[in-house]
Coordinates of C-alpha atoms and ligand atoms in Angstrom, one line a residue:
M220 CA -25.0 -20.5 13.8
E221 CA -24.0 -17.7 16.2
I222 CA -20.7 -15.9 15.7
E223 CA -19.6 -17.1 19.1
D224 CA -20.0 -20.7 18.0
I225 CA -18.1 -20.1 14.7
Y226 CA -15.4 -18.4 16.8
S227 CA -15.0 -21.5 19.1
R228 CA -14.5 -23.6 15.8
F229 CA -12.1 -20.9 14.5
K230 CA -10.0 -21.4 17.7
Q231 CA -9.5 -25.0 16.7
C232 CA -8.1 -24.2 13.3
S233 CA -4.6 -23.3 12.2
S234 CA -5.6 -20.3 10.1
V235 CA -8.2 -18.8 7.8
S236 CA -8.2 -19.2 4.1
T237 CA -10.4 -17.8 1.2
D238 CA -8.7 -19.7 -1.5
T239 CA -8.4 -23.5 -2.2
R240 CA -5.4 -22.9 -4.4
K241 CA -3.3 -21.9 -1.4
L242 CA -4.9 -23.4 1.7
E243 CA -3.2 -24.7 4.9
E244 CA -3.9 -28.0 6.6
D245 CA -6.6 -27.6 9.4
C246 CA -7.8 -24.1 8.3
M247 CA -11.2 -22.6 8.3
Y248 CA -12.2 -22.1 4.6
F249 CA -14.5 -19.1 3.8
A250 CA -16.4 -19.7 0.6
L251 CA -16.5 -16.2 -0.9
K252 CA -18.3 -15.2 -4.1
G253 CA -16.2 -13.0 -6.4
D254 CA -16.1 -11.7 -10.0
N255 CA -15.0 -14.9 -11.3
F256 CA -15.9 -17.7 -9.0
D257 CA -18.3 -18.8 -6.3
G258 CA -16.4 -20.3 -3.4
N259 CA -19.2 -22.6 -2.5
K260 CA -18.3 -24.6 -5.5
F261 CA -14.9 -25.4 -4.0
V262 CA -16.0 -26.9 -0.7
K263 CA -15.1 -30.5 -1.6
K264 CA -11.7 -29.4 -2.8
A265 CA -11.1 -27.4 0.5
F266 CA -11.8 -30.7 2.5
E267 CA -9.5 -32.6 0.1
E268 CA -6.8 -30.0 0.7
G269 CA -7.1 -30.2 4.5
A270 CA -9.6 -27.7 5.6
K271 CA -11.1 -28.4 9.1
Y272 CA -14.4 -26.3 8.6
C273 CA -16.0 -24.5 5.6
I274 CA -18.1 -21.5 5.9
V275 CA -20.7 -21.4 3.2
D276 CA -23.8 -19.5 2.1
D277 CA -25.3 -21.9 -0.3
K278 CA -27.1 -24.9 1.2
N279 CA -26.2 -27.1 -1.8
A280 CA -22.6 -26.6 -0.7
V281 CA -23.2 -28.4 2.8
I282 CA -21.6 -31.9 2.2
N283 CA -20.7 -32.8 5.8
D284 CA -21.2 -31.7 9.5
N285 CA -18.1 -29.4 9.3
C286 CA -19.8 -27.2 6.7
I287 CA -21.3 -24.1 8.5
I288 CA -24.1 -22.3 6.7
V289 CA -24.4 -18.6 7.2
D290 CA -26.5 -15.9 5.5
D291 CA -23.5 -14.2 3.8
V292 CA -19.9 -15.7 3.9
L293 CA -18.3 -12.2 3.5
L294 CA -20.2 -10.8 6.4
A295 CA -19.4 -13.7 8.5
L296 CA -15.7 -13.2 7.8
Q297 CA -15.9 -9.6 8.8
E298 CA -17.9 -10.4 12.0
L299 CA -15.6 -13.1 13.1
A300 CA -12.7 -10.7 12.5
T301 CA -14.4 -8.1 14.8
F302 CA -15.2 -10.7 17.4
H303 CA -11.5 -11.9 17.3
R304 CA -10.3 -8.2 17.6
N305 CA -12.4 -7.8 20.7
S306 CA -10.9 -11.0 22.2
I307 CA -7.3 -10.1 21.8
D308 CA -6.1 -7.3 24.0
I309 CA -3.2 -6.0 21.9
P310 CA -2.4 -2.6 20.6
I311 CA -3.2 -2.1 17.0
I312 CA -1.5 0.4 14.7
S313 CA -3.5 1.3 11.6
L314 CA -2.4 3.2 8.6
T315 CA -3.9 4.5 5.5
G316 CA -3.1 7.1 2.9
S317 CA -3.0 7.6 -0.9
N318 CA 0.5 6.6 -1.4
G319 CA 3.3 4.8 0.7
K320 CA 1.0 2.6 2.9
T321 CA 2.8 -0.8 2.1
T322 CA 6.2 0.8 2.4
T323 CA 5.6 2.6 5.6
K324 CA 3.9 -0.6 7.1
E325 CA 6.9 -2.6 6.3
L326 CA 9.3 0.0 7.8
I327 CA 7.3 0.2 11.0
K328 CA 7.2 -3.6 11.2
A329 CA 10.9 -3.8 10.6
V330 CA 11.6 -1.2 13.3
L331 CA 9.2 -2.6 16.0
S332 CA 10.2 -6.2 15.3
T333 CA 13.8 -5.5 16.5
T334 CA 12.3 -5.3 20.1
Y335 CA 8.7 -6.7 20.1
K336 CA 6.6 -9.5 18.8
V337 CA 4.8 -8.1 15.8
K338 CA 2.5 -9.1 12.9
A339 CA 1.4 -7.0 10.1
T340 CA -0.8 -7.1 7.0
L341 CA 0.8 -9.4 4.4
G342 CA 1.6 -7.7 1.1
N343 CA -1.2 -5.2 0.6
L344 CA -4.2 -7.3 1.7
N345 CA -5.9 -4.1 2.8
N346 CA -9.4 -4.2 1.7
H347 CA -12.8 -5.4 3.1
I348 CA -11.5 -8.9 2.7
G349 CA -7.8 -8.4 3.4
V350 CA -8.3 -6.5 6.8
P351 CA -10.4 -9.4 8.3
L352 CA -7.8 -11.9 7.1
T353 CA -5.0 -9.8 8.6
L354 CA -6.9 -9.6 12.0
L355 CA -7.7 -13.2 12.0
S356 CA -4.0 -13.9 11.6
F357 CA -3.1 -12.0 14.9
S358 CA -2.9 -13.6 18.3
S359 CA -3.0 -12.4 21.9
N360 CA 0.7 -13.0 22.4
L361 CA 1.7 -10.3 20.0
D362 CA 3.0 -6.9 21.4
F363 CA 1.7 -5.1 18.3
G364 CA -0.5 -5.7 15.3
I365 CA -0.1 -3.4 12.3
V366 CA -3.0 -3.1 10.0
E367 CA -2.8 -1.4 6.5
M368 CA -6.1 -0.1 5.3
G369 CA -6.9 0.7 1.6
A370 CA -10.0 2.4 0.2
N371 CA -11.4 3.6 -3.1
H372 CA -14.5 5.3 -1.8
L373 CA -16.1 7.1 1.1
T374 CA -17.0 5.1 4.3
E375 CA -14.6 2.3 3.6
I376 CA -12.0 3.3 6.1
N377 CA -14.7 3.9 8.7
F378 CA -16.0 0.4 8.1
L379 CA -12.4 -1.1 8.3
C380 CA -11.7 0.9 11.5
G381 CA -14.8 -0.8 13.0
I382 CA -13.3 -4.2 12.5
A383 CA -9.7 -3.3 13.5
Q384 CA -10.3 -0.8 16.3
P385 CA -7.0 0.8 16.1
D386 CA -5.4 2.2 19.1
F387 CA -3.0 4.2 17.1
G388 CA -3.3 5.6 13.6
L389 CA -1.6 7.4 10.9
I390 CA -2.2 8.8 7.4
T391 CA 0.8 8.6 5.0
N392 CA -0.6 11.4 2.9
F393 CA -3.7 12.7 1.0
G394 CA -3.1 12.6 -2.8
K395 CA -4.9 12.2 -6.1
A396 CA -5.5 8.5 -6.1
H397 CA -8.7 6.8 -6.8
L398 CA -10.3 9.9 -7.7
E399 CA -13.0 8.0 -9.5
G400 CA -14.4 6.2 -6.5
F401 CA -13.8 9.1 -4.0
G402 CA -15.3 11.8 -6.4
G403 CA -12.4 14.1 -6.3
T404 CA -9.6 15.5 -4.0
E405 CA -12.0 16.6 -1.3
G406 CA -13.4 13.1 -1.2
V407 CA -10.0 11.6 -0.8
I408 CA -9.3 13.9 2.2
K409 CA -12.7 13.1 3.7
G410 CA -12.4 9.4 3.1
K411 CA -9.0 8.9 4.4
S412 CA -9.7 11.2 7.4
E413 CA -12.3 8.7 8.6
L414 CA -9.2 7.1 10.4
Y415 CA -8.8 10.4 12.4
D416 CA -12.5 10.5 13.0
F417 CA -12.3 7.0 14.6
L418 CA -9.4 7.8 16.7
K419 CA -11.1 11.1 18.0
A420 CA -14.3 9.3 18.7
N421 CA -12.4 6.6 20.7
D422 CA -9.7 8.7 22.5
K423 CA -7.0 7.0 20.6
V424 CA -3.7 8.3 19.4
A425 CA -2.7 9.9 16.1
F426 CA 0.8 10.3 14.6
I427 CA 0.9 13.6 12.9
N428 CA 3.5 14.7 10.3
T429 CA 3.4 18.5 10.8
D430 CA 5.3 19.1 7.5
D431 CA 2.0 18.1 5.8
P432 CA -0.6 21.0 6.3
K433 CA -3.5 18.7 5.3
Q434 CA -2.7 16.3 8.3
V435 CA -2.5 19.4 10.6
K436 CA -5.8 20.6 9.2
Q437 CA -7.6 17.4 9.5
I438 CA -6.6 16.4 13.0
G439 CA -7.8 19.8 14.2
D440 CA -7.2 20.6 17.9
Y441 CA -7.5 16.8 18.8
P442 CA -5.0 16.5 21.7
H443 CA -4.1 12.9 21.6
R444 CA -1.3 13.3 19.0
I445 CA 2.4 12.6 18.5
T446 CA 3.9 15.2 16.2
F447 CA 7.0 14.9 14.1
G448 CA 8.6 16.8 11.3
S449 CA 11.3 19.3 10.5
N450 CA 10.2 21.9 13.0
T451 CA 11.9 21.7 16.4
S452 CA 8.7 22.3 18.3
N453 CA 7.4 18.8 17.3
D454 CA 7.5 15.9 19.8
Y455 CA 10.2 14.4 17.4
N456 CA 12.4 16.5 15.2
I457 CA 13.4 14.5 12.1
Q458 CA 15.3 16.3 9.3
F459 CA 15.5 15.4 5.6
I460 CA 19.1 15.4 4.3
Q461 CA 19.0 14.2 0.7
A462 CA 17.7 11.7 -1.8
N463 CA 20.5 11.1 -4.3
P464 CA 19.5 8.5 -5.0
F465 CA 18.8 7.0 -1.6
V466 CA 16.9 8.9 1.1
E467 CA 19.0 10.2 4.1
L468 CA 17.5 11.6 7.2
K469 CA 18.6 12.8 10.8
Y470 CA 17.0 12.5 14.1
E471 CA 18.6 13.0 17.6
N472 CA 22.2 12.1 16.9
S473 CA 21.6 9.5 14.2
T474 CA 21.8 9.7 10.5
I475 CA 19.9 7.1 8.6
K476 CA 21.2 6.0 5.1
S477 CA 18.2 4.1 3.6
Q478 CA 17.9 1.9 0.7
L479 CA 14.9 3.8 -0.5
I480 CA 14.9 6.2 -3.4
G481 CA 12.7 9.1 -3.8
D482 CA 12.4 12.2 -1.6
Y483 CA 8.8 11.2 -1.2
N484 CA 9.9 8.2 0.8
Y485 CA 11.2 10.7 3.6
G486 CA 7.8 10.9 5.3
N487 CA 7.3 7.0 5.1
I488 CA 10.7 6.6 6.9
A489 CA 10.2 9.4 9.2
V490 CA 7.0 8.1 10.7
A491 CA 8.6 4.5 11.2
V492 CA 11.4 6.2 13.1
V493 CA 8.9 8.0 15.3
V494 CA 6.7 5.0 16.0
G495 CA 9.9 3.3 17.1
L496 CA 11.1 6.0 19.3
H497 CA 7.7 6.4 20.9
F498 CA 7.7 2.7 21.8
N499 CA 11.2 2.9 23.2
V500 CA 13.0 1.1 20.4
T501 CA 16.7 2.2 20.7
S502 CA 18.2 4.5 18.1
Q503 CA 20.6 1.7 17.0
N504 CA 17.8 -0.7 16.4
I505 CA 15.8 1.8 14.5
Q506 CA 18.7 2.7 12.2
K507 CA 19.6 -0.9 11.6
A508 CA 16.0 -1.9 10.7
I509 CA 15.6 1.0 8.3
E510 CA 19.0 0.8 6.7
T511 CA 18.5 -3.0 6.0
Y512 CA 15.0 -2.5 4.5
K513 CA 15.0 -3.0 0.7
P514 CA 11.9 -2.4 -1.5
D515 CA 10.7 -5.0 -3.8
N516 CA 7.8 -5.9 -6.2
N517 CA 8.5 -2.9 -8.5
R518 CA 8.1 -0.3 -5.7
S519 CA 10.7 2.3 -6.4
E520 CA 13.4 -0.3 -7.0
I521 CA 16.8 0.7 -8.3
L522 CA 18.3 -1.8 -10.7
E523 CA 21.5 -1.8 -12.8
K524 CA 21.9 -3.3 -16.2
D525 CA 25.3 -3.0 -17.7
T526 CA 25.9 0.8 -17.7
T527 CA 22.1 1.6 -17.4
K528 CA 20.4 2.7 -14.1
I529 CA 16.8 1.8 -13.9
I530 CA 14.3 3.2 -11.5
L531 CA 11.5 0.6 -11.5
D532 CA 8.5 2.2 -10.1
A533 CA 5.8 0.2 -12.1
Y534 CA 3.7 -1.1 -9.2
N535 CA 1.2 1.6 -9.4
A536 CA 0.6 5.2 -10.3
N537 CA -1.7 8.2 -9.7
P538 CA -1.2 11.9 -10.3
T539 CA 0.4 12.6 -6.9
S540 CA 2.9 9.6 -7.0
M541 CA 3.6 10.3 -10.6
M542 CA 4.5 13.9 -9.9
A543 CA 6.6 12.9 -7.0
A544 CA 8.5 10.4 -9.0
V545 CA 9.1 12.8 -12.0
K546 CA 10.3 15.6 -9.5
N547 CA 12.7 13.2 -7.8
F548 CA 13.9 11.9 -11.2
K549 CA 14.7 15.4 -12.2
Q550 CA 16.9 16.1 -9.1
L551 CA 18.8 12.9 -9.5
E552 CA 22.3 13.0 -10.9
G553 CA 22.7 11.8 -14.4
E554 CA 23.3 13.4 -17.8
K555 CA 21.3 11.0 -20.1
K556 CA 17.7 10.4 -18.7
F557 CA 14.7 8.6 -20.2
L558 CA 11.2 8.6 -19.0
F559 CA 8.8 5.7 -19.7
L560 CA 5.4 6.5 -18.1
G561 CA 2.2 4.6 -18.5
D562 CA -1.4 5.6 -18.1
M563 CA -2.9 6.2 -14.5
F564 CA -6.1 4.3 -13.8
E565 CA -9.1 5.0 -11.7
L566 CA -9.3 8.7 -12.1
G567 CA -12.9 8.8 -13.5
V568 CA -13.8 12.3 -15.1
D569 CA -10.5 13.7 -13.9
A570 CA -8.5 11.3 -16.2
E571 CA -8.1 13.7 -19.3
K572 CA -7.2 16.8 -17.1
E573 CA -4.7 14.8 -15.0
H574 CA -2.9 13.2 -17.8
Q575 CA -2.7 16.4 -19.6
S576 CA -1.4 18.5 -16.7
L577 CA 1.2 15.8 -15.9
V578 CA 2.5 15.8 -19.5
S579 CA 2.8 19.6 -19.5
F580 CA 4.7 19.5 -16.2
I581 CA 7.1 16.8 -17.5
E582 CA 7.8 18.8 -20.6
E583 CA 8.7 21.8 -18.6
Q584 CA 11.3 19.6 -16.7
F585 CA 12.6 17.6 -19.5
D586 CA 13.3 18.4 -23.1
K587 CA 13.9 14.9 -24.6
N588 CA 13.5 11.1 -24.2
I589 CA 9.9 11.4 -22.9
Y590 CA 7.9 8.2 -23.8
I591 CA 4.2 8.2 -22.6
I592 CA 2.3 5.0 -23.2
G593 CA -1.4 4.1 -23.0
K594 CA -4.9 5.3 -24.4
N595 CA -5.1 8.3 -21.9
F596 CA -1.6 9.6 -22.5
Y597 CA -2.2 9.1 -26.2
K598 CA -5.0 11.6 -26.2
T599 CA -2.9 14.3 -24.6
S600 CA -1.5 17.4 -26.5
T601 CA 2.2 17.3 -26.4
K602 CA 5.4 18.8 -28.1
S603 CA 6.6 17.1 -31.2
S604 CA 9.5 15.8 -29.3
T605 CA 7.5 13.8 -26.9
H606 CA 6.9 10.2 -28.0
K607 CA 3.3 9.0 -27.6
L608 CA 2.5 5.5 -27.9
A609 CA -1.0 4.1 -27.8
S610 CA 0.0 0.8 -26.4
F611 CA 2.8 -1.3 -25.0
D612 CA 3.2 -3.2 -28.3
D613 CA 3.8 0.2 -30.0
L614 CA 6.7 0.8 -27.5
K615 CA 8.1 -2.5 -28.3
S616 CA 8.8 -1.6 -31.9
E617 CA 10.4 1.8 -30.8
I618 CA 12.5 0.8 -27.9
H619 CA 15.1 -1.4 -29.5
K620 CA 16.3 1.7 -31.6
L621 CA 17.4 3.5 -28.4
D622 CA 20.9 3.6 -26.8
F623 CA 20.8 3.3 -23.1
T624 CA 24.6 3.3 -22.5
N625 CA 25.2 5.3 -19.3
A626 CA 21.5 6.2 -19.1
T627 CA 19.2 6.6 -16.1
I628 CA 15.5 5.4 -16.8
L629 CA 12.4 6.0 -14.9
I630 CA 9.6 3.3 -15.4
K631 CA 6.2 4.1 -13.8
G632 CA 2.6 3.5 -14.6
S633 CA -0.6 2.0 -13.2
R634 CA -0.7 -1.7 -12.3
G635 CA -2.8 -2.6 -15.3
M636 CA -0.1 -1.3 -17.6
A637 CA 2.4 -3.7 -16.3
L638 CA 5.4 -1.6 -17.4
E639 CA 7.8 -3.9 -15.7
R640 CA 7.7 -5.7 -19.1
I641 CA 10.0 -3.0 -20.2
L642 CA 12.9 -4.7 -18.5
E643 CA 12.9 -7.6 -20.8
L644 CA 13.2 -5.0 -23.8
L645 CA 16.3 -3.3 -22.4
Ligands
LIG815 C1 -12.4 -12.6 -3.3 C2 -11.0 -12.8 -3.5 O1 -10.3 -12.7 -2.5 N1 -10.5 -13.0 -4.7 C3 -9.2 -13.1 -5.0 C4 -9.1 -14.3 -6.0 O2 -9.8 -13.9 -7.2 P1 -10.4 -14.8 -8.4 O3 -10.3 -14.0 -9.6 O4 -9.5 -16.2 -8.3 O5 -11.8 -15.2 -8.1 P2 -13.0 -14.7 -7.3 O6 -12.7 -13.4 -6.6 O7 -14.1 -14.7 -8.2 O8 -13.2 -15.8 -6.3 C5 -14.3 -16.0 -5.4 C6 -13.6 -16.9 -4.2 O9 -13.3 -18.1 -4.8 C7 -12.1 -18.7 -4.3 N2 -11.5 -19.6 -5.3 C8 -11.5 -19.5 -6.6 C9 -10.9 -20.4 -7.4 C10 -10.4 -21.6 -6.8 O10 -9.9 -22.5 -7.4 N3 -10.6 -21.8 -5.4 C11 -11.1 -20.7 -4.6 O11 -11.2 -21.0 -3.4 C12 -11.3 -17.3 -4.4 O12 -10.0 -17.3 -3.8 C13 -12.3 -16.2 -3.8 O13 -12.2 -16.4 -2.4 O14 -7.8 -14.6 -6.4 C14 -7.0 -13.4 -7.0 C15 -5.6 -13.9 -7.2 O15 -5.0 -14.4 -6.1 C16 -7.1 -12.3 -5.9 O16 -6.4 -11.2 -6.4 C17 -8.5 -12.0 -5.6 O17 -8.4 -10.9 -4.5 C18 -9.4 -10.0 -4.4 C19 -9.1 -8.9 -5.5 C20 -9.3 -9.4 -3.0 O18 -10.1 -8.5 -2.7 N4 -8.5 -9.9 -2.1 C21 -8.3 -9.3 -0.7 C22 -7.8 -10.5 0.1 C23 -7.3 -8.1 -0.8 O19 -7.2 -7.4 0.2 N5 -6.7 -7.8 -1.8 C24 -5.7 -6.7 -2.0 C25 -6.5 -5.6 -2.6 C26 -5.6 -4.4 -2.4 C27 -6.1 -3.1 -3.1 O20 -6.2 -3.1 -4.3 N6 -6.4 -2.2 -2.3 C28 -6.7 -0.9 -2.9 C29 -7.8 -0.2 -2.1 C30 -8.9 -1.1 -1.7 C31 -10.1 -1.0 -2.6 C32 -11.2 -1.9 -2.2 N7 -12.4 -1.3 -2.2 C33 -11.3 -2.9 -3.3 O21 -12.1 -2.9 -4.2 O22 -10.3 -3.8 -3.4 C34 -5.5 0.0 -2.8 O23 -5.4 0.9 -3.5 O24 -4.7 -0.2 -1.8 C35 -4.6 -7.4 -3.0 O25 -5.1 -8.0 -3.9 O26 -3.6 -7.1 -2.8
ATP816 N1 4.7 9.3 0.3 C1 4.6 9.2 -1.0 N2 4.3 10.1 -1.9 C2 4.1 9.9 -3.2 N3 4.3 8.6 -3.8 C3 4.7 7.6 -2.9 C4 4.9 7.8 -1.6 N4 5.2 6.7 -1.0 C5 5.3 5.8 -2.0 N5 5.0 6.4 -3.2 C6 5.0 5.7 -4.4 O1 4.0 4.6 -4.3 C7 4.5 3.5 -4.8 C8 3.9 2.3 -4.2 O2 4.2 2.4 -2.8 P1 3.3 1.5 -1.7 O3 3.1 0.2 -2.2 O4 4.1 1.7 -0.4 O5 2.0 2.4 -1.6 P2 0.6 1.9 -1.2 O6 0.0 3.1 -0.8 O7 0.8 0.8 -0.4 O8 -0.1 1.5 -2.7 P3 -1.3 0.5 -2.7 O9 -2.4 1.2 -2.1 O10 -1.5 0.4 -4.3 O11 -1.1 -0.8 -2.2 C9 6.0 3.5 -4.7 O12 6.7 2.8 -5.6 C10 6.2 5.1 -4.9 O13 6.3 5.3 -6.4
LIG817 C1 -2.5 -1.7 -7.3 C2 -3.8 -1.0 -6.8 N1 -3.9 -1.1 -5.4 C3 -3.7 0.4 -7.3 O1 -3.2 1.3 -6.5 N2 -4.1 0.7 -8.4 C4 -4.0 1.9 -9.1 C5 -5.1 2.5 -9.7 C6 -2.8 1.6 -10.1 O2 -3.0 0.6 -10.7 O3 -1.9 2.3 -10.3

């Protein structure tokens, strides 16, 4: 069946789903194949749960006239999303970067939603499946769509731009994340810059943080840019005030006191302010939107348990965000500090070097209460005062000996380390 015909059926549906475990009545179910399951096997279930149409690529899965057979279900999903994007004439703002994408996306959404009808990526559904799902959730009555794009290898952002066709774009930062798939730091810069390449090729607009020399270098002399940063020569001048513990910044005559910790969140907030200003959101609305935004899901959360203050940053980790978290932790007030840091994943051949240089850096900053957990950290050379634990189970037997009265604790590690489990041990 041609994509136009699938599209006319999509228009009869309430939504698109790829999962029979959370499927909406009257949706279009795409039977994807994954590492664990073949969606074609769940077609009967999809109809039982209320799907209107099922898109399949196994002829044995065709059980009624509402099954649509295609060569490749994933490709069909991506083509349908592209077709839909071309049919809805709304401005799309896309963002990528090594760190802070979801936070920045949520902040921009909060700011623009004060004044406009806006939809954005749910959670971080930001890959080759998530981006099509995001676009298919947009409709032509929106004022803006915000699309977060993630990548762990070259050409991925270019591919996602082809589907989303952004009118505006921004890169939060270039860091040492997913080094394995990108083949090193230069690969990250090239891969993320595919967003700029798309904007340049299509005369679209880039938001550029001029405090980040990498952004300035990568955008080159491309004229369609909106600049911001600490220098008054920018289109928008934004000043960092402090992050102790919450980030405060100043623009025009407004001071924003956010509920986000970490000076690294300054750039994430600044670009949300600038997007708001550029699209004529009032200063009062920008301020209110940002000041009421609270992070969740283990992303730089600040928690209190009796007299103990906990910075729970266990959602993910990579050398850049780990370094940023440690530096921020160092400048925070507090006499008695503990660090619980877990392995960083997806670093490939750089894993050993990156874990070692991070440990050496931490030991320069802190002389005690350093706990590093996981196989990679376990292999590093450390001072005798640093506590190396090969696994979470090893930490369990150590942690109950510690006294956290009046302490401040940083918890950070890769998703697979799931260091939020520490909370139950405190
Ligand atoms: C394919 C899929 O969506 N899988 C999701 C599914 O996984 P599950 O293990 O259950 O099975 P399969 O994948 O094998 O299943 C095949 C299909 O069968 C469906 N199904 C299964 C059982 C059943 O009873 N009924 C069914 O219909 C199933 O739904 C599949 O469609 O469920 C998991 C739990 O909810 C999901 O985690 C899994 O999602 C995968 C990982 C996925 O890719 N989802 C996208 C929608 C997405 O955007 N996910 C984001 C990923 C964010 C991310 O990590 N981004 C990276 C950079 C991107 C790198 C990119 N190249 C990559 O590889 O991802 C970043 O750093 O930002 C998310 O999960 O948040
Ligand atoms: N600008 C930044 N620089 C360094 N680290 C950051 C920055 N912004 C956020 N972080 C760190 O990254 C963590 C995750 O934030 P967020 O989910 O917004 O990033 P992300 O890029 O969307 O991650 P993912 O790609 O895994 O979805 C935060 O809790 C914080 O530790
Ligand atoms: C959570 C996932 N998007 C991610 O960033 N993974 C890195 C490698 C992590 O687990 O920290």
